[in-house]
mmCIF file of C-alpha atoms in Angstrom:
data_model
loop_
_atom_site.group_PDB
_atom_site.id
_atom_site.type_symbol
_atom_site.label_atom_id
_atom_site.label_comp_id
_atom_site.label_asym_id
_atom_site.label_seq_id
_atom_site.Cartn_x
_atom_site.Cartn_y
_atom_site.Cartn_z
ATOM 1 C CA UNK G 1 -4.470 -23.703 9.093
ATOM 2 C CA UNK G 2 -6.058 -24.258 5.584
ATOM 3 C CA UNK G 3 -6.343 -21.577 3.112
ATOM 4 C CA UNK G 4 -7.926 -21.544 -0.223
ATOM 5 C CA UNK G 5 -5.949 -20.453 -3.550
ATOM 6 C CA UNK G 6 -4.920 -17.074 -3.612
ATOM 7 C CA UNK G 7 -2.925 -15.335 -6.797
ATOM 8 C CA UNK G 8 -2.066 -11.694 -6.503
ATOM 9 C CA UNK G 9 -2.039 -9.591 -9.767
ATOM 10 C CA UNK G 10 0.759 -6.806 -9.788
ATOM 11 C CA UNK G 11 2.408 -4.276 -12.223
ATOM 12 C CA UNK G 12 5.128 -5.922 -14.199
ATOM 13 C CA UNK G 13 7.815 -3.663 -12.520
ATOM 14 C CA UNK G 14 6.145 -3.867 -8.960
ATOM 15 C CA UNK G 15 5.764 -0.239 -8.487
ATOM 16 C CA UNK G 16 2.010 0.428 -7.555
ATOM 17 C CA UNK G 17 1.541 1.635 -3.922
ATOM 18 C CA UNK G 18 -1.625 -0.172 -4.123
ATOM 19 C CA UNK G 19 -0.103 -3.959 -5.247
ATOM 20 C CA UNK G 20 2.946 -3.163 -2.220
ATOM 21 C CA UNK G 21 -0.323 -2.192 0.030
ATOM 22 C CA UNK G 22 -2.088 -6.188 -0.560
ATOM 23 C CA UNK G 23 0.939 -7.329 -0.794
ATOM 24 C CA UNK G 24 2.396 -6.269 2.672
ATOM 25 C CA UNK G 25 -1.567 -7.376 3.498
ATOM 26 C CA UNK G 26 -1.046 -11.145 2.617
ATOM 27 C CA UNK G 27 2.252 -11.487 4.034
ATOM 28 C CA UNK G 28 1.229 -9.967 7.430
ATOM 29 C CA UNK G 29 -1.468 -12.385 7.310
ATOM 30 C CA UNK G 30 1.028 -15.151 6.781
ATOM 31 C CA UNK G 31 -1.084 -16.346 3.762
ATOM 32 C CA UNK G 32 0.651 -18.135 0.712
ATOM 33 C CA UNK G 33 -0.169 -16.787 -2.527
ATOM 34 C CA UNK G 34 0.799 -17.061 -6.087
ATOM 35 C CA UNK G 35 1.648 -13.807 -7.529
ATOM 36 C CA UNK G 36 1.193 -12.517 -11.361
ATOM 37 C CA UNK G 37 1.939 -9.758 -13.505
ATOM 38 C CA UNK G 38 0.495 -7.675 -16.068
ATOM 39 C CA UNK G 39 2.868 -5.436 -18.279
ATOM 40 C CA UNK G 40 0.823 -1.712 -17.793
ATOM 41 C CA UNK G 41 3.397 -0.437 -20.169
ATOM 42 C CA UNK G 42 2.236 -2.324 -22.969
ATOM 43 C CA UNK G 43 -1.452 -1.830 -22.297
ATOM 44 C CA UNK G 44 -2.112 -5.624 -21.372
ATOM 45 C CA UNK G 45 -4.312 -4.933 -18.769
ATOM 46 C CA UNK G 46 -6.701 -3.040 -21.374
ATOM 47 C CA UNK G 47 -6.819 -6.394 -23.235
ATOM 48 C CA UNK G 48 -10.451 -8.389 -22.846
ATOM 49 C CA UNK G 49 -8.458 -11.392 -21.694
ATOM 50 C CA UNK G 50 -6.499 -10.124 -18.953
ATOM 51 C CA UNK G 51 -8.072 -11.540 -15.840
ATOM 52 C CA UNK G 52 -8.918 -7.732 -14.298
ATOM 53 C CA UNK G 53 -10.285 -6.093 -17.393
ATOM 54 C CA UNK G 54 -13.935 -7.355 -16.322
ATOM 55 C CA UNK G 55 -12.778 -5.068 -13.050
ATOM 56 C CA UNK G 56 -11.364 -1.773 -12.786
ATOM 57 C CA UNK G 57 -8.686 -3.162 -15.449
ATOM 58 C CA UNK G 58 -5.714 -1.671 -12.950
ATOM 59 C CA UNK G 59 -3.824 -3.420 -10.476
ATOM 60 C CA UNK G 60 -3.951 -4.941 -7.579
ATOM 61 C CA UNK G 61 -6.379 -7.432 -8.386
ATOM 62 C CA UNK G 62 -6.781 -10.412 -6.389
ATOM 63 C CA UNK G 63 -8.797 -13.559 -6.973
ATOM 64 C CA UNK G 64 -9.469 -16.462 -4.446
ATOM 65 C CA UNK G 65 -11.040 -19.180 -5.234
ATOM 66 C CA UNK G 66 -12.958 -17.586 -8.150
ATOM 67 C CA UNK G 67 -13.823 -14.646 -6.598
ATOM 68 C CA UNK G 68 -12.052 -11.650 -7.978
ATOM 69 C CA UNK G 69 -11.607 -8.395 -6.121
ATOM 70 C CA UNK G 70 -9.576 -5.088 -7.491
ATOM 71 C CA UNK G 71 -9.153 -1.882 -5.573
ATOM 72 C CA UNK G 72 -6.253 -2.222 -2.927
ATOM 73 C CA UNK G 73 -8.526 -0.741 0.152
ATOM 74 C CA UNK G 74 -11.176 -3.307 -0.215
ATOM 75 C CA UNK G 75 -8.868 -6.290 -0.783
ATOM 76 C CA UNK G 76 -7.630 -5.134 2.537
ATOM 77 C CA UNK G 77 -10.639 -4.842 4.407
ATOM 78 C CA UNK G 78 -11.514 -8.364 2.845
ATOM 79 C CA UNK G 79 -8.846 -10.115 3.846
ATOM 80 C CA UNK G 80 -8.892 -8.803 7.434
ATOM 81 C CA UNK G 81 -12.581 -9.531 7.268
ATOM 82 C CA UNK G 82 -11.981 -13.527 5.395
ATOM 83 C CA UNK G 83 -8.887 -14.300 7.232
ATOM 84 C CA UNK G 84 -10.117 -12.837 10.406
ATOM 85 C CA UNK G 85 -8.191 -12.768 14.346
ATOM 86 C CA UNK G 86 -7.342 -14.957 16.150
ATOM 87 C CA UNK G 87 -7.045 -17.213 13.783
ATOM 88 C CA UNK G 88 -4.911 -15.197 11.591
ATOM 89 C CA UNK G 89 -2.959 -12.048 12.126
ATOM 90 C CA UNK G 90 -4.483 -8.684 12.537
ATOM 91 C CA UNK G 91 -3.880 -5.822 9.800
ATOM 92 C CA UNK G 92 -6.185 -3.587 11.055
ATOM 93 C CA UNK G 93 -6.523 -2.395 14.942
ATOM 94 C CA UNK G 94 -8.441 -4.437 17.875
ATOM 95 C CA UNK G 95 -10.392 -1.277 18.501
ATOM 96 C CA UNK G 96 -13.877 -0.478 16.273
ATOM 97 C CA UNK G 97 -12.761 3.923 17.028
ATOM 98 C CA UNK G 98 -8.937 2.918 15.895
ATOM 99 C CA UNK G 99 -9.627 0.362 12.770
ATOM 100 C CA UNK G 100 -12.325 3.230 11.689
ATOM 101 C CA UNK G 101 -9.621 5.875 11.620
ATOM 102 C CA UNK G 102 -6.891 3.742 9.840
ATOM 103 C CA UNK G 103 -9.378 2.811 6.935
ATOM 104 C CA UNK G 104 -10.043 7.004 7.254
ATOM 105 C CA UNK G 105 -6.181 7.200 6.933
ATOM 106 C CA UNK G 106 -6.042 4.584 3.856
ATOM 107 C CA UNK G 107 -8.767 6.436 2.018
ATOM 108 C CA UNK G 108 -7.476 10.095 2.158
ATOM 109 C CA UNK G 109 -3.811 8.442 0.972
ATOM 110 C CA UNK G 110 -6.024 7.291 -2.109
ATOM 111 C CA UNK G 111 -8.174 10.527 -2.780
ATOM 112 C CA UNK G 112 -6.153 13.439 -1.580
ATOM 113 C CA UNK G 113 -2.180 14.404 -2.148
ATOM 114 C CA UNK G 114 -2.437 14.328 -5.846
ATOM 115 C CA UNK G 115 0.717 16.752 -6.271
ATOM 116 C CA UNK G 116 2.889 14.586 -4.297
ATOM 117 C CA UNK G 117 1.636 11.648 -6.237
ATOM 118 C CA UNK G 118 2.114 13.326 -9.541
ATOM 119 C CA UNK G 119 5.457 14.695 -8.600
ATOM 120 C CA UNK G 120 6.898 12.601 -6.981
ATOM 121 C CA UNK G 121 6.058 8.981 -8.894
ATOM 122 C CA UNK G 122 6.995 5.585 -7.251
ATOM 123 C CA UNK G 123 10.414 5.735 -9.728
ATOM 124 C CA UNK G 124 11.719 7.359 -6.466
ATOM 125 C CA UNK G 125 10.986 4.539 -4.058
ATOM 126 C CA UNK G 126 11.206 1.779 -5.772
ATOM 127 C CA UNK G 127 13.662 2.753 -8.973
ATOM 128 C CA UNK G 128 16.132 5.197 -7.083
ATOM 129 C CA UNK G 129 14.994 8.278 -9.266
ATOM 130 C CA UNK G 130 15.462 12.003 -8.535
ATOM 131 C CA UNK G 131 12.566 14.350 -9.577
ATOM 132 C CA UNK G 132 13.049 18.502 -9.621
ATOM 133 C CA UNK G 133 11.340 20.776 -7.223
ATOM 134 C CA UNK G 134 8.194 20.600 -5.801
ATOM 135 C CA UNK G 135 5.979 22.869 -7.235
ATOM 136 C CA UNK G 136 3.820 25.323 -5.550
ATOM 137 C CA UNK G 137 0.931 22.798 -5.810
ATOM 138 C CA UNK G 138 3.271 20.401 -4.647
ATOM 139 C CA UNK G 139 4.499 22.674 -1.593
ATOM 140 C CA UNK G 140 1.224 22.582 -0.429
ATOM 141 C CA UNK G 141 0.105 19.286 -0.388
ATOM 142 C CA UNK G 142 3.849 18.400 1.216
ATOM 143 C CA UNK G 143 2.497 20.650 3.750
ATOM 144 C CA UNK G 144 -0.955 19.083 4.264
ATOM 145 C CA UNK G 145 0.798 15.312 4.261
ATOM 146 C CA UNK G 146 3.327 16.619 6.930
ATOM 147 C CA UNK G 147 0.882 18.721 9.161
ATOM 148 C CA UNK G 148 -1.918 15.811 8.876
ATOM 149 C CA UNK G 149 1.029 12.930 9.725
ATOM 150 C CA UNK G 150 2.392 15.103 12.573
ATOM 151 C CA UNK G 151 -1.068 15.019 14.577
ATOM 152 C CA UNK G 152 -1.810 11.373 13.871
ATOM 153 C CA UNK G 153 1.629 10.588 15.039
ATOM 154 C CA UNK G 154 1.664 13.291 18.150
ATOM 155 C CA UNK G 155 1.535 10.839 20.544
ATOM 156 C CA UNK G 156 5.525 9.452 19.652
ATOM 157 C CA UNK G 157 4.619 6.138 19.049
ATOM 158 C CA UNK G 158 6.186 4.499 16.415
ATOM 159 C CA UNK G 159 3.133 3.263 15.143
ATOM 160 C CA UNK G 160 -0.413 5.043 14.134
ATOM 161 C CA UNK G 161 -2.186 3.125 16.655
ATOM 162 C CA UNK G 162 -0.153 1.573 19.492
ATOM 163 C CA UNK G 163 0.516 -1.401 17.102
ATOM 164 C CA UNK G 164 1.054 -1.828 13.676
ATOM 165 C CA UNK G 165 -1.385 -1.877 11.246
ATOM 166 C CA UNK G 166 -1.616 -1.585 7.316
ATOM 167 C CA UNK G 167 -2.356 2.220 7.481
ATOM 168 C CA UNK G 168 1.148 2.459 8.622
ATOM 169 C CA UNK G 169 2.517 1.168 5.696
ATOM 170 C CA UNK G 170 0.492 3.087 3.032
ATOM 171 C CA UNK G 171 1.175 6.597 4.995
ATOM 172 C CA UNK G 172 5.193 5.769 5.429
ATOM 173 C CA UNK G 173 4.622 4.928 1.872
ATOM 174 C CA UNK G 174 3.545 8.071 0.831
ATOM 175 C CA UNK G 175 6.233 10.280 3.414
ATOM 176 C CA UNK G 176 8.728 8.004 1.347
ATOM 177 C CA UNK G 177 7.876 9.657 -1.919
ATOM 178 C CA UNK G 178 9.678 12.822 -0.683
ATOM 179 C CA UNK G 179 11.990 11.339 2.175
ATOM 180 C CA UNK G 180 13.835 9.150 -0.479
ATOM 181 C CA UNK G 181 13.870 12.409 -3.242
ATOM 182 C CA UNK G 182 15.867 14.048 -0.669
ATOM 183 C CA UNK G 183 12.953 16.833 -0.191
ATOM 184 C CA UNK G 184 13.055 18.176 3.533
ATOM 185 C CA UNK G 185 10.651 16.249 5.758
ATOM 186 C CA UNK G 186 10.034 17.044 9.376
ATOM 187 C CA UNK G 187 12.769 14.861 10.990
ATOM 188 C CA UNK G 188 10.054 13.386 13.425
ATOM 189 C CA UNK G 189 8.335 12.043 9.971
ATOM 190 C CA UNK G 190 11.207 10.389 8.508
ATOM 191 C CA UNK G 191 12.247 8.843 11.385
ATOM 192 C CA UNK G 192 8.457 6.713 11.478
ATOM 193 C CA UNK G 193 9.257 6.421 7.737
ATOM 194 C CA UNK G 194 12.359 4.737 8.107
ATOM 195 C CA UNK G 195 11.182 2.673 10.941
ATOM 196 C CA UNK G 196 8.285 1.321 9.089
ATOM 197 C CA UNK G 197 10.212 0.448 5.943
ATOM 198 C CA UNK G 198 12.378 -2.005 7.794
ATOM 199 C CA UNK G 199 9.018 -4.352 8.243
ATOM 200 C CA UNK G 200 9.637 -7.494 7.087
ATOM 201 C CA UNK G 201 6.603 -7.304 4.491
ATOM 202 C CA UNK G 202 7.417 -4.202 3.061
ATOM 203 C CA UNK G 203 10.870 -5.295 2.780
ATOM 204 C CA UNK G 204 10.195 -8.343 0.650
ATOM 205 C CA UNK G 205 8.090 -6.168 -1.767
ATOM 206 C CA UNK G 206 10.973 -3.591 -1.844
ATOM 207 C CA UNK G 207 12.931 -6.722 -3.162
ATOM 208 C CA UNK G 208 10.621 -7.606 -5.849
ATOM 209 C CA UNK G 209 10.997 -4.028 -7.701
ATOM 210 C CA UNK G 210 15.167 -4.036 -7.028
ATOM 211 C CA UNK G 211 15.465 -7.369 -8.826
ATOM 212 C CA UNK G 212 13.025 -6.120 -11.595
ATOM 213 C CA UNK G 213 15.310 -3.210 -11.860
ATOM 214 C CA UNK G 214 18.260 -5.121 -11.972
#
């Protein structure tokens, strides 16, 4: 199958939730795609000439073809929606119910759990670091993320939906932010955590950030 030109814009150190979230997207897909950095650190995506600024000037951004697209939900949906089944793989569930909840799913990961997200930065995932306590803010939203992932996943499957889809990887994303700190996480939880960072996909990303590091 023919595909267009695709280039992937990441964070120099390949830490954003949101770059591993397109990233895991594309592979899934099977889709070949050049991938670039900006350095965030030094401010180069606030510089006119980076090729997001004109966007949300933060990473992911992805351009195909010409057409440029930021904000890791949407490149999602697009690419499930551009590079549709059967032709190419399926990121998002069969059914319209199912692939409505998982987009639910992937927006209350973005908007919602800002403790965890504060506390407990992508360092830990991707750069092996160890942040203090959660505090009581942090307690709380632990709390929501465990109670809300415990429902979805009440049926013991080891995926949200019967089969895997990209919501899987953004929620064991977020579970890893305390699993990997070493806070205590419902054993159920970090079990679908584990098992979901063992995908291929997310696995190559993982790479990316431990040879950065190294």
């Amino acid at each position: 199958m023919s595909q267009p030109t695709i280039t992937l814009w990441s964070d120099a150190n390949f830490y954003s939730p949101y770059v591993m979230s397109v990233y895991v997207a594309l592979a899934e897909k099977g889709l070949t795609f050049n991938l670039k950095t900006v350095d965030l650190d030094r401010g180069e995506h606030l510089k006119p000439q980076w090729q997001g600024y004109a966007l949300t000037r933060r990473v992911p951004v992805l351009e195909i073809d010409g057409f440029e697209l930021s904000e890791s939900s949407a490149i999602d949906e697009y690419l499930e929606d551009r590079f549709a089944p059967p032709e190419w793989e399926r990121i998002y569930p069969h059914d319209l119910q199912k692939r409505a909840r998982a987009r639910q799913i992937q927006a209350w990961l973005r908007s919602d759990l800002v403790p965890i997200r504060e506390q407990r930065a992508t360092d830990v995932i991707f750069g092996g670091a160890k942040m203090p306590a959660l505090n009581e803010a942090g307690e709380a939203s632990a709390s929501k993320l465990f109670e809300t992932a415990a429902k979805l996943l009440e049926h013991g499957n080891p995926n949200l939906f019967g089969e895997w889809c990209i919501a899987d990887a953004d929620l064991a994303l977020m579970l890893n932010r305390l699993v990997l700190n070493g806070d205590a996480v419902p054993q159920a939880l970090a079990n679908y955590a584990s098992f979901q960072w063992q995908r291929a996909s997310v696995q190559r990303f993982v790479a990316l950030s431990a040879k950065r590091s190294g």
